[in-house]
Coordinates of C-alpha atoms (C1' of nucleotides) in Angstrom, one line a residue:
Chain B
M1 CA -29.5 8.0 20.3
L2 CA -29.9 10.7 22.9
Y3 CA -30.2 14.4 22.4
N4 CA -29.7 16.7 25.4
G5 CA -30.1 13.6 27.5
R6 CA -33.4 12.5 26.0
P7 CA -34.1 9.7 23.5
I8 CA -34.8 11.0 20.0
D9 CA -36.2 9.4 16.9
L10 CA -34.5 9.8 13.6
T11 CA -35.5 9.0 10.0
P12 CA -33.6 6.0 8.5
E13 CA -31.5 8.4 6.4
E14 CA -30.6 10.6 9.4
E15 CA -29.9 7.5 11.5
E16 CA -27.7 5.9 8.9
I17 CA -25.4 8.9 8.9
A18 CA -25.5 9.1 12.7
T19 CA -24.4 5.5 12.7
M20 CA -21.4 6.2 10.4
F21 CA -20.2 8.8 12.9
A22 CA -21.1 6.8 16.1
V23 CA -19.0 3.8 15.1
M24 CA -15.9 5.9 14.8
K25 CA -16.0 7.0 18.4
D26 CA -12.7 5.2 19.4
T27 CA -10.7 6.1 16.3
D28 CA -8.2 8.9 15.7
Y29 CA -10.6 10.6 13.3
A30 CA -13.2 11.2 16.0
T31 CA -10.7 13.5 17.8
K32 CA -9.9 15.6 14.7
P33 CA -11.8 18.9 14.6
V34 CA -11.8 19.0 10.8
F35 CA -13.4 15.5 10.7
V36 CA -16.1 16.5 13.2
K37 CA -16.8 19.8 11.5
N38 CA -17.1 18.3 8.1
F39 CA -19.4 15.6 9.4
W40 CA -21.6 18.0 11.2
E41 CA -21.9 20.3 8.2
D42 CA -23.1 17.4 6.0
W43 CA -25.3 15.8 8.6
K44 CA -26.9 19.1 9.3
K45 CA -27.9 19.4 5.6
V46 CA -29.7 16.2 5.9
L47 CA -31.4 17.0 9.2
G48 CA -32.7 20.3 7.8
P49 CA -32.8 23.7 9.5
K50 CA -35.8 23.1 11.7
H51 CA -34.6 19.8 13.2
V52 CA -34.6 19.2 17.0
I53 CA -30.9 18.5 16.7
Q54 CA -29.2 21.9 16.6
K55 CA -25.9 21.2 18.3
L56 CA -23.6 18.3 17.8
E57 CA -22.3 18.7 21.4
L58 CA -25.7 17.7 22.7
C59 CA -25.7 14.5 20.8
D60 CA -25.0 11.3 22.6
F61 CA -24.2 8.5 20.1
T62 CA -23.4 5.9 22.8
P63 CA -26.6 3.9 22.3
I64 CA -25.7 3.5 18.6
F65 CA -22.1 2.7 19.4
D66 CA -23.2 0.0 21.9
W67 CA -25.7 -1.5 19.4
H68 CA -23.0 -1.7 16.8
A69 CA -20.5 -3.3 19.2
A70 CA -23.2 -5.9 20.1
E71 CA -23.8 -6.6 16.5
K72 CA -20.1 -7.1 15.9
E73 CA -19.9 -9.4 18.9
K74 CA -22.9 -11.4 17.6
K75 CA -21.1 -11.9 14.3
K76 CA -17.9 -12.9 16.1
Q77 CA -19.8 -15.5 18.2
M78 CA -21.2 -17.3 15.1
S79 CA -19.8 -20.8 14.6
A80 CA -17.2 -21.4 11.9
E81 CA -19.8 -23.3 9.9
E82 CA -22.4 -20.5 10.1
K83 CA -19.8 -18.0 8.9
K84 CA -18.7 -20.3 6.1
Q85 CA -22.3 -20.8 4.9
L86 CA -23.0 -17.1 5.0
K87 CA -19.8 -16.4 3.0
E88 CA -20.8 -19.0 0.4
E89 CA -24.3 -17.6 0.0
K90 CA -22.8 -14.1 -0.6
A91 CA -20.3 -15.4 -3.1
K92 CA -23.0 -17.3 -5.0
A93 CA -25.2 -14.2 -5.1
E94 CA -22.3 -12.1 -6.4
E95 CA -20.8 -14.6 -8.8
R96 CA -22.7 -13.2 -11.8
Y97 CA -21.1 -9.8 -11.3
A98 CA -17.6 -11.1 -10.8
W99 CA -16.8 -12.1 -14.3
V100 CA -16.7 -10.7 -17.8
L101 CA -16.3 -12.8 -20.9
I102 CA -12.5 -13.0 -20.9
D103 CA -11.5 -12.6 -17.2
G104 CA -12.4 -11.9 -13.6
V105 CA -13.4 -8.4 -12.4
G106 CA -11.4 -6.7 -9.7
N107 CA -13.8 -4.4 -7.8
F108 CA -17.3 -5.2 -9.0
R109 CA -18.9 -3.7 -5.9
V110 CA -19.8 -0.1 -5.8
E111 CA -18.4 1.8 -2.8
P112 CA -21.0 2.0 0.0
P113 CA -21.9 5.3 1.6
G114 CA -19.7 6.4 4.5
L115 CA -17.7 9.2 5.9
F116 CA -14.7 10.1 3.8
R117 CA -11.5 9.1 5.5
G118 CA -8.6 10.9 3.9
R119 CA -5.0 10.1 4.7
G120 CA -3.0 12.6 6.9
E121 CA -4.5 16.0 7.5
H122 CA -7.0 15.9 4.6
P123 CA -9.3 18.9 4.5
K124 CA -12.3 16.8 3.4
M125 CA -12.1 14.2 6.1
G126 CA -15.5 13.5 7.7
K127 CA -17.5 14.6 4.7
L128 CA -20.5 12.4 3.8
K129 CA -19.8 10.1 0.9
R130 CA -23.3 9.6 -0.5
R131 CA -24.8 6.3 -1.8
I132 CA -24.2 5.5 -5.5
F133 CA -27.2 4.6 -7.7
P134 CA -27.5 3.1 -11.2
E135 CA -28.1 6.6 -12.4
D136 CA -24.4 7.4 -11.5
I137 CA -22.9 4.4 -13.4
V138 CA -21.5 4.5 -16.9
L139 CA -21.0 1.0 -18.4
N140 CA -18.5 0.1 -21.1
I141 CA -19.5 -3.0 -23.1
G142 CA -19.2 -4.4 -26.5
K143 CA -21.4 -2.9 -29.3
E144 CA -23.4 -6.1 -29.7
A145 CA -23.3 -7.2 -26.1
P146 CA -26.6 -7.2 -24.2
V147 CA -26.9 -4.4 -21.7
P148 CA -26.6 -5.8 -18.2
E149 CA -29.9 -5.7 -16.4
C150 CA -30.1 -2.9 -13.8
P151 CA -30.3 -4.6 -10.4
L152 CA -32.4 -1.9 -8.8
P153 CA -36.0 -2.0 -10.0
G154 CA -37.2 1.3 -11.4
H155 CA -33.7 2.6 -11.9
K156 CA -31.5 2.8 -15.0
W157 CA -27.9 3.2 -16.0
K158 CA -26.5 6.7 -16.5
E159 CA -25.0 5.7 -19.9
V160 CA -23.8 2.7 -21.9
R161 CA -20.7 3.2 -23.9
H162 CA -18.7 1.0 -26.4
D163 CA -15.1 2.2 -26.1
N164 CA -12.6 -0.5 -26.9
T165 CA -9.6 1.9 -26.5
V166 CA -9.8 1.7 -22.7
T167 CA -9.8 -1.1 -20.1
W168 CA -12.4 0.1 -17.7
L169 CA -15.7 -1.8 -17.5
A170 CA -17.7 0.9 -15.6
F171 CA -17.2 4.1 -13.7
W172 CA -19.0 6.6 -11.5
N173 CA -18.1 10.1 -10.3
D174 CA -16.5 10.2 -6.9
P175 CA -19.1 11.9 -4.7
I176 CA -16.4 13.6 -2.6
N177 CA -14.5 14.9 -5.7
V178 CA -17.1 15.0 -8.5
K179 CA -14.5 15.7 -11.1
E180 CA -12.8 12.4 -10.4
F181 CA -13.9 8.9 -11.3
K182 CA -14.0 5.6 -9.6
Y183 CA -13.4 2.8 -12.1
V184 CA -14.3 -0.9 -12.3
F185 CA -11.3 -2.7 -13.8
L186 CA -10.4 -6.2 -14.6
H187 CA -8.9 -8.4 -11.9
Q188 CA -5.1 -8.4 -11.2
S189 CA -4.9 -11.9 -12.5
S190 CA -6.3 -10.8 -15.9
S191 CA -4.0 -11.4 -18.9
L192 CA -4.6 -7.8 -20.0
K193 CA -3.3 -6.5 -16.6
G194 CA -0.4 -9.0 -16.9
K195 CA 0.5 -7.7 -20.3
S196 CA 0.8 -4.1 -19.1
D197 CA 2.7 -5.2 -16.0
E198 CA 5.2 -7.0 -18.2
E199 CA 5.6 -4.0 -20.4
K200 CA 6.2 -1.9 -17.3
Y201 CA 9.1 -4.1 -16.2
D202 CA 10.5 -4.4 -19.7
K203 CA 10.6 -0.6 -19.9
A204 CA 12.4 -0.4 -16.6
R205 CA 14.8 -3.1 -17.6
K206 CA 15.6 -1.2 -20.8
L207 CA 17.0 1.5 -18.5
T208 CA 19.9 -0.8 -17.7
S209 CA 21.7 -0.1 -20.9
K210 CA 21.0 3.6 -20.7
I211 CA 21.5 4.4 -17.0
D212 CA 25.2 5.0 -17.2
S213 CA 24.9 7.6 -19.9
I214 CA 21.9 9.2 -18.2
R215 CA 23.8 9.5 -15.0
E216 CA 26.8 10.9 -16.8
S217 CA 24.5 13.4 -18.6
Y218 CA 22.8 14.8 -15.5
T219 CA 26.0 14.9 -13.6
K220 CA 27.4 17.1 -16.3
D221 CA 24.3 19.3 -16.1
F222 CA 24.8 20.0 -12.3
K223 CA 27.1 22.8 -13.5
E224 CA 24.7 24.2 -16.1
K225 CA 24.3 28.0 -16.0
D226 CA 20.7 27.7 -17.2
V227 CA 18.7 27.3 -14.0
E228 CA 15.9 25.1 -15.5
A229 CA 18.5 22.7 -16.9
R230 CA 20.3 22.6 -13.6
Q231 CA 17.1 22.0 -11.7
I232 CA 16.2 19.2 -14.1
A233 CA 19.6 17.6 -13.5
V234 CA 19.3 17.8 -9.7
A235 CA 15.7 16.6 -9.7
T236 CA 16.6 13.6 -11.9
Y237 CA 19.5 12.8 -9.6
L238 CA 17.1 12.8 -6.6
I239 CA 14.6 10.7 -8.4
D240 CA 17.3 8.2 -9.5
R241 CA 19.3 7.9 -6.3
L242 CA 16.6 8.4 -3.7
A243 CA 13.7 6.8 -5.6
L244 CA 11.6 10.0 -5.0
R245 CA 8.2 10.2 -6.8
A246 CA 7.7 12.8 -9.5
G247 CA 5.7 15.2 -7.4
N248 CA 2.7 16.7 -9.3
E249 CA 1.0 19.9 -8.2
K250 CA -1.8 19.5 -5.7
D251 CA -4.9 21.5 -5.0
D252 CA -5.7 23.2 -1.7
D253 CA -8.5 20.7 -1.0
E254 CA -6.1 17.8 -0.8
A255 CA -3.7 16.8 1.9
D256 CA -0.5 18.8 1.8
T257 CA 2.1 16.3 0.5
V258 CA 4.9 16.5 -1.9
G259 CA 7.2 14.6 -4.3
C260 CA 10.4 15.7 -6.0
C261 CA 9.2 18.5 -8.2
S262 CA 6.9 19.9 -5.6
L263 CA 9.5 19.9 -2.7
K264 CA 9.4 23.2 -0.7
V265 CA 12.6 24.8 0.5
E266 CA 12.0 23.7 4.1
H267 CA 11.9 20.1 3.1
V268 CA 15.6 19.9 2.4
S269 CA 18.2 21.3 4.6
L270 CA 22.0 21.5 4.2
S271 CA 24.3 19.9 6.6
P272 CA 27.9 20.8 6.0
P273 CA 30.1 19.7 4.5
N274 CA 28.0 17.8 2.0
S275 CA 24.9 16.2 3.5
L276 CA 21.2 16.8 2.7
E277 CA 18.6 16.3 5.3
F278 CA 15.2 15.4 3.8
D279 CA 12.0 15.7 5.9
F280 CA 8.7 15.9 4.2
L281 CA 5.3 14.1 3.8
G282 CA 5.1 12.1 0.7
K283 CA 2.2 10.0 -0.9
D284 CA -0.4 9.0 1.7
S285 CA 1.2 11.5 4.1
I286 CA 4.0 9.0 4.8
R287 CA 7.0 10.9 6.2
Y288 CA 10.2 10.7 4.2
Q289 CA 13.1 11.4 6.5
N290 CA 16.6 10.7 5.2
S291 CA 20.1 12.1 5.6
V292 CA 22.1 11.7 2.4
V293 CA 25.7 12.4 1.6
V294 CA 25.7 13.9 -1.9
N295 CA 28.3 15.1 -4.3
E296 CA 29.5 18.7 -3.9
E297 CA 27.8 20.0 -7.0
V298 CA 24.4 18.8 -5.9
Y299 CA 25.0 20.3 -2.5
D300 CA 25.9 23.6 -4.0
A301 CA 23.0 23.5 -6.4
I302 CA 20.4 22.9 -3.6
H303 CA 22.1 25.7 -1.7
D304 CA 21.5 28.0 -4.7
F305 CA 17.9 26.8 -5.3
K306 CA 17.1 27.7 -1.7
K307 CA 18.8 31.0 -1.7
G308 CA 16.5 34.0 -1.0
K309 CA 13.3 31.9 -0.9
K310 CA 10.9 32.0 2.1
E311 CA 9.3 28.9 3.6
G312 CA 6.6 27.4 1.4
V313 CA 8.3 28.3 -1.9
D314 CA 9.1 25.6 -4.4
L315 CA 12.7 24.3 -4.3
F316 CA 12.5 23.6 -8.0
D317 CA 10.7 26.8 -9.0
R318 CA 11.4 26.4 -12.7
L319 CA 10.2 22.8 -12.9
D320 CA 7.1 20.7 -13.0
T321 CA 6.6 17.0 -13.7
S322 CA 5.7 17.5 -17.4
K323 CA 8.9 19.5 -18.1
L324 CA 10.9 16.9 -16.2
N325 CA 9.3 14.0 -18.1
A326 CA 9.6 15.7 -21.4
H327 CA 13.3 16.0 -20.7
L328 CA 13.5 12.3 -19.7
K329 CA 12.0 11.3 -23.0
K330 CA 15.1 12.5 -24.7
Y331 CA 17.1 9.8 -23.0
M332 CA 14.7 7.0 -23.8
Q333 CA 11.4 6.4 -25.3
G334 CA 8.7 6.3 -22.7
L335 CA 11.0 7.2 -19.9
T336 CA 9.3 9.0 -17.0
A337 CA 10.1 9.6 -13.4
K338 CA 8.3 6.5 -12.1
V339 CA 10.4 4.2 -14.3
F340 CA 13.4 5.0 -12.2
R341 CA 11.6 3.8 -9.1
T342 CA 10.7 0.5 -10.8
Y343 CA 14.2 0.2 -12.2
N344 CA 16.0 0.9 -9.0
A345 CA 13.7 -1.3 -6.9
S346 CA 14.3 -4.3 -9.3
Y347 CA 18.0 -3.6 -9.6
T348 CA 18.2 -3.5 -5.8
L349 CA 16.4 -6.8 -5.4
E350 CA 18.6 -8.5 -8.0
T351 CA 21.9 -7.2 -6.6
Q352 CA 20.9 -7.8 -3.0
L353 CA 19.8 -11.4 -3.5
K354 CA 22.8 -13.5 -2.7
E355 CA 23.4 -16.9 -4.4
T356 CA 22.8 -18.8 -1.2
L357 CA 23.5 -22.3 -2.5
G358 CA 23.8 -24.9 0.2
A359 CA 21.7 -22.9 2.6
T360 CA 18.5 -24.4 4.1
L361 CA 15.1 -23.5 2.7
N362 CA 14.4 -21.3 5.7
E363 CA 17.7 -19.5 5.3
K364 CA 17.0 -18.9 1.6
T365 CA 13.5 -17.4 2.2
A366 CA 15.0 -15.3 5.0
E367 CA 17.5 -14.0 2.5
Y368 CA 14.7 -13.1 0.1
S369 CA 13.0 -11.1 2.9
R370 CA 16.2 -9.4 3.6
A371 CA 16.6 -8.3 0.0
N372 CA 12.9 -7.4 -0.1
K373 CA 13.4 -5.2 3.0
E374 CA 16.2 -3.3 1.3
V375 CA 13.9 -2.5 -1.6
A376 CA 11.1 -1.4 0.8
I377 CA 13.5 0.9 2.6
L378 CA 14.6 2.4 -0.7
C379 CA 11.0 3.1 -1.7
N380 CA 10.1 4.3 1.8
H381 CA 7.3 1.8 2.1
Q382 CA 6.2 2.1 5.7
R383 CA 3.5 0.7 8.0
T384 CA 2.3 1.7 11.4
V385 CA 3.6 -0.3 14.3
S386 CA 1.0 -2.9 15.3
K387 CA -1.0 -2.2 18.4
G388 CA 0.5 -5.0 20.4
H389 CA 4.0 -4.8 19.2
S390 CA 5.8 -3.9 22.4
A391 CA 3.8 -6.4 24.4
Q392 CA 4.7 -9.1 21.9
M393 CA 8.4 -8.1 22.1
E394 CA 8.3 -8.3 25.9
R395 CA 6.7 -11.7 25.8
L396 CA 9.4 -13.0 23.4
E397 CA 12.2 -11.5 25.5
A398 CA 10.8 -13.2 28.6
K399 CA 10.6 -16.5 26.8
I400 CA 14.2 -16.2 25.7
A401 CA 15.3 -15.4 29.2
E402 CA 13.4 -18.5 30.4
L403 CA 15.1 -20.6 27.9
K404 CA 18.5 -19.2 28.9
T405 CA 17.9 -20.2 32.5
L406 CA 16.9 -23.6 31.4
R407 CA 20.1 -23.8 29.3
E408 CA 22.3 -23.0 32.4
E409 CA 20.5 -25.6 34.4
L410 CA 21.1 -28.2 31.8
A411 CA 24.7 -27.2 31.6
T412 CA 25.2 -27.6 35.3
D413 CA 23.4 -31.0 35.4
L414 CA 25.5 -32.2 32.5
G415 CA 28.6 -31.3 34.4
K416 CA 27.4 -33.2 37.5
V417 CA 26.4 -36.3 35.5
K418 CA 29.7 -36.4 33.7
K419 CA 31.4 -36.5 37.1
G420 CA 29.1 -39.3 38.2
K421 CA 27.2 -37.0 40.6
P422 CA 23.4 -36.7 40.7
P423 CA 21.9 -33.8 38.7
V424 CA 20.6 -30.8 40.7
H425 CA 17.8 -29.5 38.5
S426 CA 16.3 -32.7 37.2
T427 CA 13.2 -33.9 39.1
A428 CA 12.7 -37.0 37.1
K429 CA 12.7 -40.3 39.0
R430 CA 15.4 -41.7 36.7
P431 CA 18.2 -39.2 36.4
P432 CA 19.0 -38.2 32.7
T433 CA 22.1 -39.6 31.1
A434 CA 24.8 -37.3 29.8
E435 CA 23.7 -38.1 26.3
Q436 CA 20.1 -37.1 27.0
L437 CA 21.3 -33.8 28.6
E438 CA 23.6 -33.0 25.7
K439 CA 20.8 -33.5 23.2
K440 CA 18.4 -31.3 25.2
L441 CA 21.1 -28.7 25.6
A442 CA 21.6 -28.6 21.8
Q443 CA 17.9 -28.3 21.3
T444 CA 17.6 -25.5 23.7
D445 CA 20.5 -23.6 22.1
A446 CA 18.8 -24.0 18.7
R447 CA 15.5 -22.6 20.1
I448 CA 17.3 -19.7 21.7
A449 CA 19.1 -18.9 18.5
K450 CA 15.8 -19.1 16.5
M451 CA 13.9 -16.9 18.9
T452 CA 16.6 -14.3 19.1
L453 CA 16.7 -14.1 15.3
D454 CA 12.9 -13.9 15.1
L455 CA 12.9 -11.1 17.7
S456 CA 15.4 -9.0 15.9
V457 CA 13.7 -9.5 12.5
K458 CA 10.4 -8.6 14.1
E459 CA 11.8 -5.4 15.6
D460 CA 13.6 -4.7 12.3
L461 CA 10.5 -4.9 10.3
K462 CA 8.0 -3.3 12.6
T463 CA 7.8 -0.1 10.5
V464 CA 8.7 -1.6 7.1
A465 CA 6.0 -2.8 4.6
L466 CA 7.4 -5.5 2.3
G467 CA 4.2 -6.1 0.3
T468 CA 4.0 -2.9 -1.7
S469 CA 7.4 -3.4 -3.4
K470 CA 6.7 -7.0 -4.0
I471 CA 3.3 -6.3 -5.7
N472 CA 4.3 -3.2 -7.6
Y473 CA 8.1 -2.7 -8.0
M474 CA 10.2 -5.8 -8.1
D475 CA 10.2 -7.5 -11.4
P476 CA 8.7 -11.0 -10.6
R477 CA 11.1 -12.6 -13.1
I478 CA 14.0 -11.9 -10.8
T479 CA 12.2 -13.7 -8.0
V480 CA 11.1 -16.6 -10.2
A481 CA 14.6 -17.1 -11.7
W482 CA 16.3 -16.9 -8.3
C483 CA 13.9 -19.5 -6.9
K484 CA 14.6 -21.8 -9.9
R485 CA 18.3 -21.5 -9.4
H486 CA 18.0 -22.2 -5.7
E487 CA 15.4 -24.9 -5.9
I488 CA 12.9 -22.9 -3.8
P489 CA 9.2 -23.7 -4.4
I490 CA 7.8 -20.4 -5.8
E491 CA 4.9 -20.8 -3.4
K492 CA 7.3 -20.0 -0.6
V493 CA 7.7 -16.4 -1.8
F494 CA 4.5 -15.7 -3.8
N495 CA 1.1 -16.3 -2.3
K496 CA -1.9 -17.3 -4.3
S497 CA -2.7 -13.8 -5.5
L498 CA 0.8 -13.0 -6.5
L499 CA 1.1 -16.3 -8.3
A500 CA -2.0 -15.4 -10.4
K501 CA -0.9 -11.8 -10.9
F502 CA 2.6 -12.9 -12.1
A503 CA 1.5 -15.8 -14.2
W504 CA 3.2 -14.1 -17.1
A505 CA 6.6 -14.3 -15.4
M506 CA 6.5 -18.0 -14.4
N507 CA 8.3 -19.6 -17.3
V508 CA 11.3 -17.3 -17.2
E509 CA 14.7 -19.0 -17.7
P510 CA 16.7 -19.7 -14.4
N511 CA 19.5 -17.5 -15.7
F512 CA 17.3 -14.5 -16.3
R513 CA 19.1 -11.3 -15.2
F514 CA 17.2 -8.0 -15.0
C515 CA 20.4 -6.1 -15.2
E516 CA 21.5 -7.8 -18.4
A517 CA 19.3 -5.9 -20.7
D518 CA 19.2 -8.4 -23.6
G519 CA 15.5 -8.7 -24.1
G520 CA 14.2 -5.8 -26.1
A521 CA 16.9 -3.4 -24.8
D522 CA 18.3 -2.7 -28.2
E523 CA 15.1 -1.6 -29.8
D524 CA 15.4 1.8 -31.3
P525 CA 13.5 4.6 -29.6
Chain A
dC1 C1' 4.3 27.4 -27.0
dG2 C1' 2.8 27.0 -22.0
dT3 C1' -0.7 25.9 -19.0
dA4 C1' -5.1 24.1 -17.3
dT5 C1' -8.3 20.4 -17.3
dG6 C1' -10.0 15.8 -18.2
dG7 C1' -9.2 11.1 -18.2
dA8 C1' -7.3 6.5 -17.2
dC9 C1' -4.4 4.0 -15.2
dT10 C1' -0.8 2.3 -11.2
dC11 C1' 0.4 2.4 -6.5
dA12 C1' -0.6 2.8 -1.3
dG13 C1' -1.5 1.5 3.7
dA14 C1' -5.3 0.3 6.9
dA15 C1' -8.8 -2.6 8.1
dA16 C1' -11.2 -6.8 7.8
dC17 C1' -10.8 -11.5 7.4
dG18 C1' -8.9 -16.2 7.8
dT19 C1' -5.8 -19.5 9.5
dA20 C1' -2.0 -21.5 11.8
dC21 C1' 0.2 -21.7 15.9
dT22 C1' 0.7 -21.8 21.0
dC23 C1' -0.4 -22.6 25.6
Chain J
dC1 C1' -8.5 -30.0 22.6
dG2 C1' -10.3 -25.3 22.9
dA3 C1' -9.3 -20.5 23.3
dG4 C1' -6.7 -16.9 22.4
dT5 C1' -3.3 -14.7 19.6
dA6 C1' -0.1 -13.7 15.9
dC7 C1' 0.5 -13.4 11.4
dG8 C1' -0.5 -13.8 6.5
dT9 C1' -4.0 -12.7 2.9
dT10 C1' -7.7 -10.1 0.9
dT11 C1' -10.5 -6.2 0.5
dC12 C1' -11.1 -1.5 0.3
dT13 C1' -10.7 2.9 -1.5
dG14 C1' -7.7 6.9 -1.3
dA15 C1' -3.6 9.0 -3.6
dG16 C1' -0.4 9.3 -6.8
dT17 C1' 1.5 9.4 -12.1
dC18 C1' 1.2 10.7 -16.6
dC19 C1' -0.9 11.4 -21.2
dA20 C1' -4.2 13.8 -24.3
dT21 C1' -6.5 17.7 -25.5
dA22 C1' -8.1 22.5 -25.4
dC23 C1' -7.3 27.2 -25.2

DNA sequence: CGTATGGACTCAGAAACGTACTC
DNA sequence: CGAGTACGTTTCTGAGTCCATAC
């Protein structure tokens, strides 16, 4: 790289960190002052006080950036076979780390060093995430099991534990937040993971038989004189009807985001006569923006909770997640705020999914996506619009316009031919018959219809992420049963990973109903 | 009892990667 | 048939939830 216009030599360690920064030149992070400041502070520590480099502004990282771009290009230019071989070699070398006795391991690689990339306006963005060594790693293995050999010669594990009350296989302290841990867990397809997944959905399903009385109960409490009880009632309402998250307290060194209990007064505004306008940053700094017509008592309660409070003050000042969850436990064993999200997501999927007998396979899978979309909207699962979205839309529109012109030409020609006149638009030596033209016309109509539908679906889903709800919120048994009833191959809706993750749900009866809480619902709390 | 902290797990979107489709 | 692209899948790791325990 260049410093003050002149080439400069760095030690490998210094250069490694410079490279982390250099490659981010064209990203959003590079333009954020906090990111640049945090990076510079950490890099400076490595450079030391007497280093030639004293000012970040005088650094020119372009040579490193160009080198990296060239490396990337080289990799891209490799033939398919070379790539495949490289991948196989890597997989072979790693295979011994990817399994434990009973199942596969999810994340068996340690996180490599890099610059921390928080979501949203994270105060720690740009900080150096240091390299992890065996000395950082705590292993959890059977008492009699041989201790895995440390792969780095001359190093040793931090600790070896034998704790069979937890599922983690190893952990290390997160270098950015040393009080937090990074765990190595079993793979999603593991039967252990499947078991707890099934329990999660069973618990949510159990809500079916309780939900009416819970709603009745909190509705009654909207009028409570006791402020805490009233806040609990309104918060439960929001969590239930809007699928809000619980909203734990957050530290100042984290991104400023909220959930239900941590909503500030400015996040909800009143819009007469009875609408609430929500606007806040939730998990991952995803914006939640919604206008909801609520019942009068909720409207009045929010009005009261806001009264006399300045910006930045908690809307639910008498509440936190533990109080709320403690209250929910009175309704049902194990009931917490997040159970409502699972319940309402699964409920929505089941009620949205129409019994589309007689439809084509494509129509059926489209119906599934439509229901999936409703769930994603409920849970506010968003994605950023892809870079080329508008260009892609324009291309599709142009294509449709082209087909429409063709359609008109075919229609005129058909008219001519039917009257025994020569076609105007056909350039073929032998003029097409009326029959041929009719067939082509029908084909063109079908293509126009399909493309128009594709276009609207694409536009519709440009900011909606369907995957998260499918993986985490919708009881897979609803999907499996629906597919069985409609003779849809399950592979049409679940990919390989989901098939493995939901193995426990595959032999459900076709008449399974999430909302008919027969299975286990009557257990006493 | 309430509150703070530690700990372990689920949930989250972006980026990287692979593949099928289109022209 | 080859290149370019669009789209689905996998990987990555950050960001939540919630429980247990200590004071």
